[in-house]
mmCIF file of C-alpha atoms in Angstrom:
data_model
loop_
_atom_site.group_PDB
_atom_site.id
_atom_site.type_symbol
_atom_site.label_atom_id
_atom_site.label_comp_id
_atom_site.label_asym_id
_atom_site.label_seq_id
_atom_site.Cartn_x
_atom_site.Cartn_y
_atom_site.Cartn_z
ATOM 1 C CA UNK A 29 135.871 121.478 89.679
ATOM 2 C CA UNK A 30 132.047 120.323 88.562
ATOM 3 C CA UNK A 31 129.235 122.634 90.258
ATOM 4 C CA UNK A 32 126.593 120.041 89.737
ATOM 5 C CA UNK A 33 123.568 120.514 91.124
ATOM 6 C CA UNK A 34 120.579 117.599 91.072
ATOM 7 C CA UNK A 35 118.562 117.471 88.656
ATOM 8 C CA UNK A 36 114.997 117.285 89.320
ATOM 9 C CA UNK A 37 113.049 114.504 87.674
ATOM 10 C CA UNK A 38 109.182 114.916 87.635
ATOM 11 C CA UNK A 39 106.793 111.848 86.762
ATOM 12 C CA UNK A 40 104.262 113.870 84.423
ATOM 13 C CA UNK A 41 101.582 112.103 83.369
ATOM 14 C CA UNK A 42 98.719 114.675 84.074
ATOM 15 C CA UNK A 43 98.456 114.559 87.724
ATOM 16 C CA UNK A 44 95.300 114.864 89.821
ATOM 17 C CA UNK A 45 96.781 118.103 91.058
ATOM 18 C CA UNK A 46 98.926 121.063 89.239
ATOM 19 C CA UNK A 47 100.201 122.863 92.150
ATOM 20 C CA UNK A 48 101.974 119.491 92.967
ATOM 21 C CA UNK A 49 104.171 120.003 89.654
ATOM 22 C CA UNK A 50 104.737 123.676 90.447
ATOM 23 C CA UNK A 51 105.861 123.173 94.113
ATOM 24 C CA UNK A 52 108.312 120.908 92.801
ATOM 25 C CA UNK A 53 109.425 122.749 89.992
ATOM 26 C CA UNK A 54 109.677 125.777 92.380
ATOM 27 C CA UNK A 55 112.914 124.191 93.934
ATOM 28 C CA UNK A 56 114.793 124.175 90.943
ATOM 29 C CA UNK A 57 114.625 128.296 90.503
ATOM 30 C CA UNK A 58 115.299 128.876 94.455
ATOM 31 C CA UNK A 59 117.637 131.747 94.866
ATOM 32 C CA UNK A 60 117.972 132.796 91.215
ATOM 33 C CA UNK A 61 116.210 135.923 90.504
ATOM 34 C CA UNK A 62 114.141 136.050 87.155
ATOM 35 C CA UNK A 63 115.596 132.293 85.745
ATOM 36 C CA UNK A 64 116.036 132.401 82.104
ATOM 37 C CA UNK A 65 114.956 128.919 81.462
ATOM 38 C CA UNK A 66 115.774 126.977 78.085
ATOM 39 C CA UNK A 67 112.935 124.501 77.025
ATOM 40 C CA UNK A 68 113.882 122.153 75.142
ATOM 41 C CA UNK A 69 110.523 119.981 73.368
ATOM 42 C CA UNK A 70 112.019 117.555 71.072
ATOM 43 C CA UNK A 71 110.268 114.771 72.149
ATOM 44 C CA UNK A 72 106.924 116.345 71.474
ATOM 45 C CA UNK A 73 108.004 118.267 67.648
ATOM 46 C CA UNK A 74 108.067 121.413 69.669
ATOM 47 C CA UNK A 75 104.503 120.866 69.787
ATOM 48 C CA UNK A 76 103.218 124.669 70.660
ATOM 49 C CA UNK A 77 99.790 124.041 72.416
ATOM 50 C CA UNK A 78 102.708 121.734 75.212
ATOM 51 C CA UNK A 79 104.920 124.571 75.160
ATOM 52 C CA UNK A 80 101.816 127.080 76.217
ATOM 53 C CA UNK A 81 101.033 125.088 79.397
ATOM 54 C CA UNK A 82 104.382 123.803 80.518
ATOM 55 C CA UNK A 83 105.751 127.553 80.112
ATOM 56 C CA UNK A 84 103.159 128.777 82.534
ATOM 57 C CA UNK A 85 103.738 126.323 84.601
ATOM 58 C CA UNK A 86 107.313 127.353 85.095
ATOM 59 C CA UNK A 87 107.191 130.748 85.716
ATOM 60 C CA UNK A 88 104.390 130.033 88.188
ATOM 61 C CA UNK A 89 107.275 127.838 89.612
ATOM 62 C CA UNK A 90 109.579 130.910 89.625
ATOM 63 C CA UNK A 91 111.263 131.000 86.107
ATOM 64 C CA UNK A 92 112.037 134.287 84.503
ATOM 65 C CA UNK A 93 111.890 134.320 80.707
ATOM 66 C CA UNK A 94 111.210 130.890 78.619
ATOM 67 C CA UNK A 95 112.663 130.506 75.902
ATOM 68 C CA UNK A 96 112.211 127.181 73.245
ATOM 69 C CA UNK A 97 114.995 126.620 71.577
ATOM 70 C CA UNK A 98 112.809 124.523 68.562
ATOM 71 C CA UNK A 99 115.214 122.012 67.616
ATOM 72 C CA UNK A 100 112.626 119.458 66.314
ATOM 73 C CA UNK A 101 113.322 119.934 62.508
ATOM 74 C CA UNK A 102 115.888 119.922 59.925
ATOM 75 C CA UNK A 103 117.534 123.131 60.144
ATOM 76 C CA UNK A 104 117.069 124.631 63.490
ATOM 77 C CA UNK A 105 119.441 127.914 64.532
ATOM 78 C CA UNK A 106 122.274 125.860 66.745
ATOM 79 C CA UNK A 107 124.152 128.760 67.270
ATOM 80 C CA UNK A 108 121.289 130.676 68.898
ATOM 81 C CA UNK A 109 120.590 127.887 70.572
ATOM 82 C CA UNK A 110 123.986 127.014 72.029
ATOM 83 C CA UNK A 111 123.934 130.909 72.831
ATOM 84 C CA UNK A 112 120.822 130.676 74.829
ATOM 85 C CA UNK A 113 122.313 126.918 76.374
ATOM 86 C CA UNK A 114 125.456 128.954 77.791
ATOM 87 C CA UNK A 115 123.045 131.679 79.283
ATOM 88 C CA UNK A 116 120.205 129.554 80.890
ATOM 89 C CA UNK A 117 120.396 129.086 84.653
ATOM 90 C CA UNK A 118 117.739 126.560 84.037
ATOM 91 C CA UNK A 119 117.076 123.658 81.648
ATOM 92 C CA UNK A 120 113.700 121.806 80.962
ATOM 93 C CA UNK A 121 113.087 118.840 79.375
ATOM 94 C CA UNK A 122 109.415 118.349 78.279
ATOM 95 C CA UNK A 123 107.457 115.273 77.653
ATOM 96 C CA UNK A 124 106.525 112.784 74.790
ATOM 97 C CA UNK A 125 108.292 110.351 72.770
ATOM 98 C CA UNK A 126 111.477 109.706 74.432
ATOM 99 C CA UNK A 127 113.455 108.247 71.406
ATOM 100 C CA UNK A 128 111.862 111.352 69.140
ATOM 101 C CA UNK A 129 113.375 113.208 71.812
ATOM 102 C CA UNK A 130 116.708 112.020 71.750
ATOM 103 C CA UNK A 131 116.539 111.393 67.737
ATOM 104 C CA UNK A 132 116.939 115.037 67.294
ATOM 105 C CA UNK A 133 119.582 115.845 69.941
ATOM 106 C CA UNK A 134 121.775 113.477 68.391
ATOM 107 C CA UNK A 135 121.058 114.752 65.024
ATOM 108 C CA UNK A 136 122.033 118.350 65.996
ATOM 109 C CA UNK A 137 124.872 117.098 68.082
ATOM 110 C CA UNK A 138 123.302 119.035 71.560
ATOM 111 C CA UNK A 139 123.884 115.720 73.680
ATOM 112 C CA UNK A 140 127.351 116.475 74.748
ATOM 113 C CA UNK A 141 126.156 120.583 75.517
ATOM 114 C CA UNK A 142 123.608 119.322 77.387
ATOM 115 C CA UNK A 143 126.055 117.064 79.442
ATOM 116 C CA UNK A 144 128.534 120.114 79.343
ATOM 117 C CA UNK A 145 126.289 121.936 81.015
ATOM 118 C CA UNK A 146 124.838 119.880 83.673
ATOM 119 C CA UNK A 147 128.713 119.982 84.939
ATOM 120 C CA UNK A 148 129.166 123.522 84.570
ATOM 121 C CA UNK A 149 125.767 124.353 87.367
ATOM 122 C CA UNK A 150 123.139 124.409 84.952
ATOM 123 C CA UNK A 151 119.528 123.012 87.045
ATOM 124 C CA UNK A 152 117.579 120.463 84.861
ATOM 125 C CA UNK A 153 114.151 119.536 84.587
ATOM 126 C CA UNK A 154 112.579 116.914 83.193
ATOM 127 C CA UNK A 155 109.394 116.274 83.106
ATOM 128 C CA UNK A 156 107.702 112.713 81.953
ATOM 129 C CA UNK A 157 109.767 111.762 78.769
ATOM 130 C CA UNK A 158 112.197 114.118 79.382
ATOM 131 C CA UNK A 159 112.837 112.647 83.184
ATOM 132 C CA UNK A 160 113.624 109.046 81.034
ATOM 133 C CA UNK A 161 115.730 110.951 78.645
ATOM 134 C CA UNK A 162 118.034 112.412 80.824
ATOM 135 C CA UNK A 163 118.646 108.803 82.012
ATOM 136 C CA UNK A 164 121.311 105.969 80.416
ATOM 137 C CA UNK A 165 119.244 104.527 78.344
ATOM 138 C CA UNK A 166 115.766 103.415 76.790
ATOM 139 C CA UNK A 167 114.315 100.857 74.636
ATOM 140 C CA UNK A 168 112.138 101.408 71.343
ATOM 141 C CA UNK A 169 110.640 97.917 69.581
ATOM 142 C CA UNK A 170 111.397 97.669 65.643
ATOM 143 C CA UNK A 171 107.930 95.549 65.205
ATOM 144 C CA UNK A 172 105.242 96.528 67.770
ATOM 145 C CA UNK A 173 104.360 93.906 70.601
ATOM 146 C CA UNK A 174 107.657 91.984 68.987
ATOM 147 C CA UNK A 175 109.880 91.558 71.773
ATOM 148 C CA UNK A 176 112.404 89.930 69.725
ATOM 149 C CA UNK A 177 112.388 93.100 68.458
ATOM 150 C CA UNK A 178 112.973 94.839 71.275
ATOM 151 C CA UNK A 179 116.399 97.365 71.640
ATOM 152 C CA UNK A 180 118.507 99.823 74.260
ATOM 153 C CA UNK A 181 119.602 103.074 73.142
ATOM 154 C CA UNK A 182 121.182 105.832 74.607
ATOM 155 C CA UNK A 183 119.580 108.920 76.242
ATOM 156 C CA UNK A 184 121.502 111.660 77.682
ATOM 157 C CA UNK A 185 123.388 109.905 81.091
ATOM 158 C CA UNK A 186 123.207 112.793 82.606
ATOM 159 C CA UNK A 187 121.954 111.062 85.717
ATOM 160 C CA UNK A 188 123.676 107.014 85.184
ATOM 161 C CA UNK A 189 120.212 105.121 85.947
ATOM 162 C CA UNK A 190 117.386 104.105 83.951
ATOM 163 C CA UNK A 191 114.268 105.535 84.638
ATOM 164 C CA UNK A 192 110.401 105.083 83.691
ATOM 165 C CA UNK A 193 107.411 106.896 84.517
ATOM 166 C CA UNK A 194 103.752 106.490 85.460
ATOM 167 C CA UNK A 195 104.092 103.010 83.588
ATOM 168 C CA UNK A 196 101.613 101.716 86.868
ATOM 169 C CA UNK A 197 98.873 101.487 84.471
ATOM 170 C CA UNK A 198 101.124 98.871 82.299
ATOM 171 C CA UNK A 199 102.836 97.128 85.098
ATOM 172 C CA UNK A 200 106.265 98.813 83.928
ATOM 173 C CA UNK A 201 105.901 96.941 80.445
ATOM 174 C CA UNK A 202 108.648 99.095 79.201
ATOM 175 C CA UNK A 203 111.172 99.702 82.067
ATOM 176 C CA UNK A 204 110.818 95.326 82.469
ATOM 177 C CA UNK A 205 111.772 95.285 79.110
ATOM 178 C CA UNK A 206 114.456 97.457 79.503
ATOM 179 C CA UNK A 207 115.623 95.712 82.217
ATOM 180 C CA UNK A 208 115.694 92.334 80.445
ATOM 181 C CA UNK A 209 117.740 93.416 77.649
ATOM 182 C CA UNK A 210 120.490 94.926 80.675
ATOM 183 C CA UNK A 211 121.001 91.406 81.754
ATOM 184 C CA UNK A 212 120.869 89.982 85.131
ATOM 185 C CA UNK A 213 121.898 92.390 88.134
ATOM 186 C CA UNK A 214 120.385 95.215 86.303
ATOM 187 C CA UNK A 215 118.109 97.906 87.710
ATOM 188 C CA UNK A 216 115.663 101.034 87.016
ATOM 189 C CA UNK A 217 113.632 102.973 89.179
ATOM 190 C CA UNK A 218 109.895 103.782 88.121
ATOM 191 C CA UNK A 219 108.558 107.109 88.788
ATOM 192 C CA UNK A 220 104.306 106.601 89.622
ATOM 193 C CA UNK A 221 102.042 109.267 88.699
ATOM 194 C CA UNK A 222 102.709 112.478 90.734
ATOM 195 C CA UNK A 223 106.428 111.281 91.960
ATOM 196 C CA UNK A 224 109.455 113.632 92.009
ATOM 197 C CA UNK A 225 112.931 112.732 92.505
ATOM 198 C CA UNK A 226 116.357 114.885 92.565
ATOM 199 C CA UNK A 227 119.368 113.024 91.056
ATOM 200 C CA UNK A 228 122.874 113.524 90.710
ATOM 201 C CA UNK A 229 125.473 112.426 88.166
ATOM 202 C CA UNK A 230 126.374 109.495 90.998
ATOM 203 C CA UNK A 231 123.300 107.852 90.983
ATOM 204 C CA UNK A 232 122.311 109.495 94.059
ATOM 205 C CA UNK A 233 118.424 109.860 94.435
ATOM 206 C CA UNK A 234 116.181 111.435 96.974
ATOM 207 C CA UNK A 235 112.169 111.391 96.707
ATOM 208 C CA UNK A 236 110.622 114.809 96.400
ATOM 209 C CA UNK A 237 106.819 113.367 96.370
ATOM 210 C CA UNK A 238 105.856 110.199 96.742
ATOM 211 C CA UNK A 239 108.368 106.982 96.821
ATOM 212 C CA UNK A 240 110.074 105.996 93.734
ATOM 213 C CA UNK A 241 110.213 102.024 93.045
ATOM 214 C CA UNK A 242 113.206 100.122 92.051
ATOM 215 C CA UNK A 243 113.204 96.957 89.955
ATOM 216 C CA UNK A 244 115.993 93.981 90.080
ATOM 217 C CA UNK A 245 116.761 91.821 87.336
ATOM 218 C CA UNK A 246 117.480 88.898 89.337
ATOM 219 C CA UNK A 247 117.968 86.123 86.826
ATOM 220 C CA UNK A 248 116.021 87.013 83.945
ATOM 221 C CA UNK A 249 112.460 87.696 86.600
ATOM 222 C CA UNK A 250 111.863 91.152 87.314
ATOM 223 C CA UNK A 251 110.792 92.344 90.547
ATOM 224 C CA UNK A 252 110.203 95.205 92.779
ATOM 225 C CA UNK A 253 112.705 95.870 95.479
ATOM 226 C CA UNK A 254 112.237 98.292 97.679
ATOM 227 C CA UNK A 255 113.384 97.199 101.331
#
């Protein structure tokens, strides 16, 4: 029997206000004492100066111990990673490049742990990039500003819907894209600056700050459709 629990998918994008994050954050470690919370950075290189803020962050949110598990490079300790997978009550995704984020996963093989464990109880964060990754999928151009060049890949499907976040700034250039290559009937949900949702592995979504937006391909035209 699973023992799922929503994830919680955070919108990023340096928000006016910290404490927002945190409060959010905060839900994820309620009722576990002292959360020993796997970070996972690939889609920033493990980038160290990230790992500094985000980590306070999280235990100001209530996490115990933070551990990153530094998988961004060639020959990174799996087994102590798997080891510290199994153990973590809590699971955090951090931001940047979403397909440098996923690149690596796949190259160590972690996709289907991560999965594992979503099933097993584990609580996920993601935050920015790594809200997208743990999405279906995401597109990455071969030739900048080529849209014939344009492509889906996979991210993690933990949560079966396509997400983007604070894109307001380009209209959603991205997610639209996305959402042409899925054909018509296809949708994604944008997450604005400073928007939180929780998500489950049905699709099931529930705004924790401010309201999510959902875009239709209806034809080939994408639009927002949120009556």
């Amino acid at each position: 029997m699973s023992e799922e629990k929503p994830a919680i998918l955070i919108a990023g994008g340096r928000p006016s206000d910290p404490a927002i994050m945190t409060r959010i954050m905060a839900q994820a470690f309620s009722g576990v004492q002292e959360a020993l919370t796997a970070y996972i950075g690939t889609a920033n290189g493990d980038n160290s100066e990230f790992f500094k803020r985000m980590e306070s962050g999280l235990r100001e949110a209530g996490a115990g111990k933070v551990v990153p598990l530094r998988l961004a490079n060639e020959k990174p300790d799996l087994r102590q990673a798997r080891d510290i997978l199994a153990r973590a009550d809590v699971i955090f995704l951090a931001g940047g490049e979403v397909e440098d984020g996923m690149v690596w996963l796949e190259k160590h093989d972690l996709s289907k742990d991560l999965k594992a464990a979503y099933r097993e109880g584990k609580r996920f964060i993601g935050v920015s990039a790594g809200s997208i990754m743990m999405g279906s999928h995401w597109v990455r151009w071969e030739v900048p500003e080529d849209d014939s060049s344009a492509s889906l890949f996979d991210c993690l499907g933990i949560i079966p819907l396509l997400f983007d976040v604070h894109g307001e700034e380009e209209d959603w250039t991205e997610l639209k894209a996305a959402l042409t290559l899925m054909g018509d009937g296809a949708q994604g949900f944008g997450l604005p600056r400073e928007s939180a949702v929780s998500a489950d592995s049905q699709g099931t979504l529930v705004n924790l700050h401010r309201e999510y937006l959902l875009f239709v391909n209806e034809g080939g035209r994408i639009r927002v459709n949120n009556s």
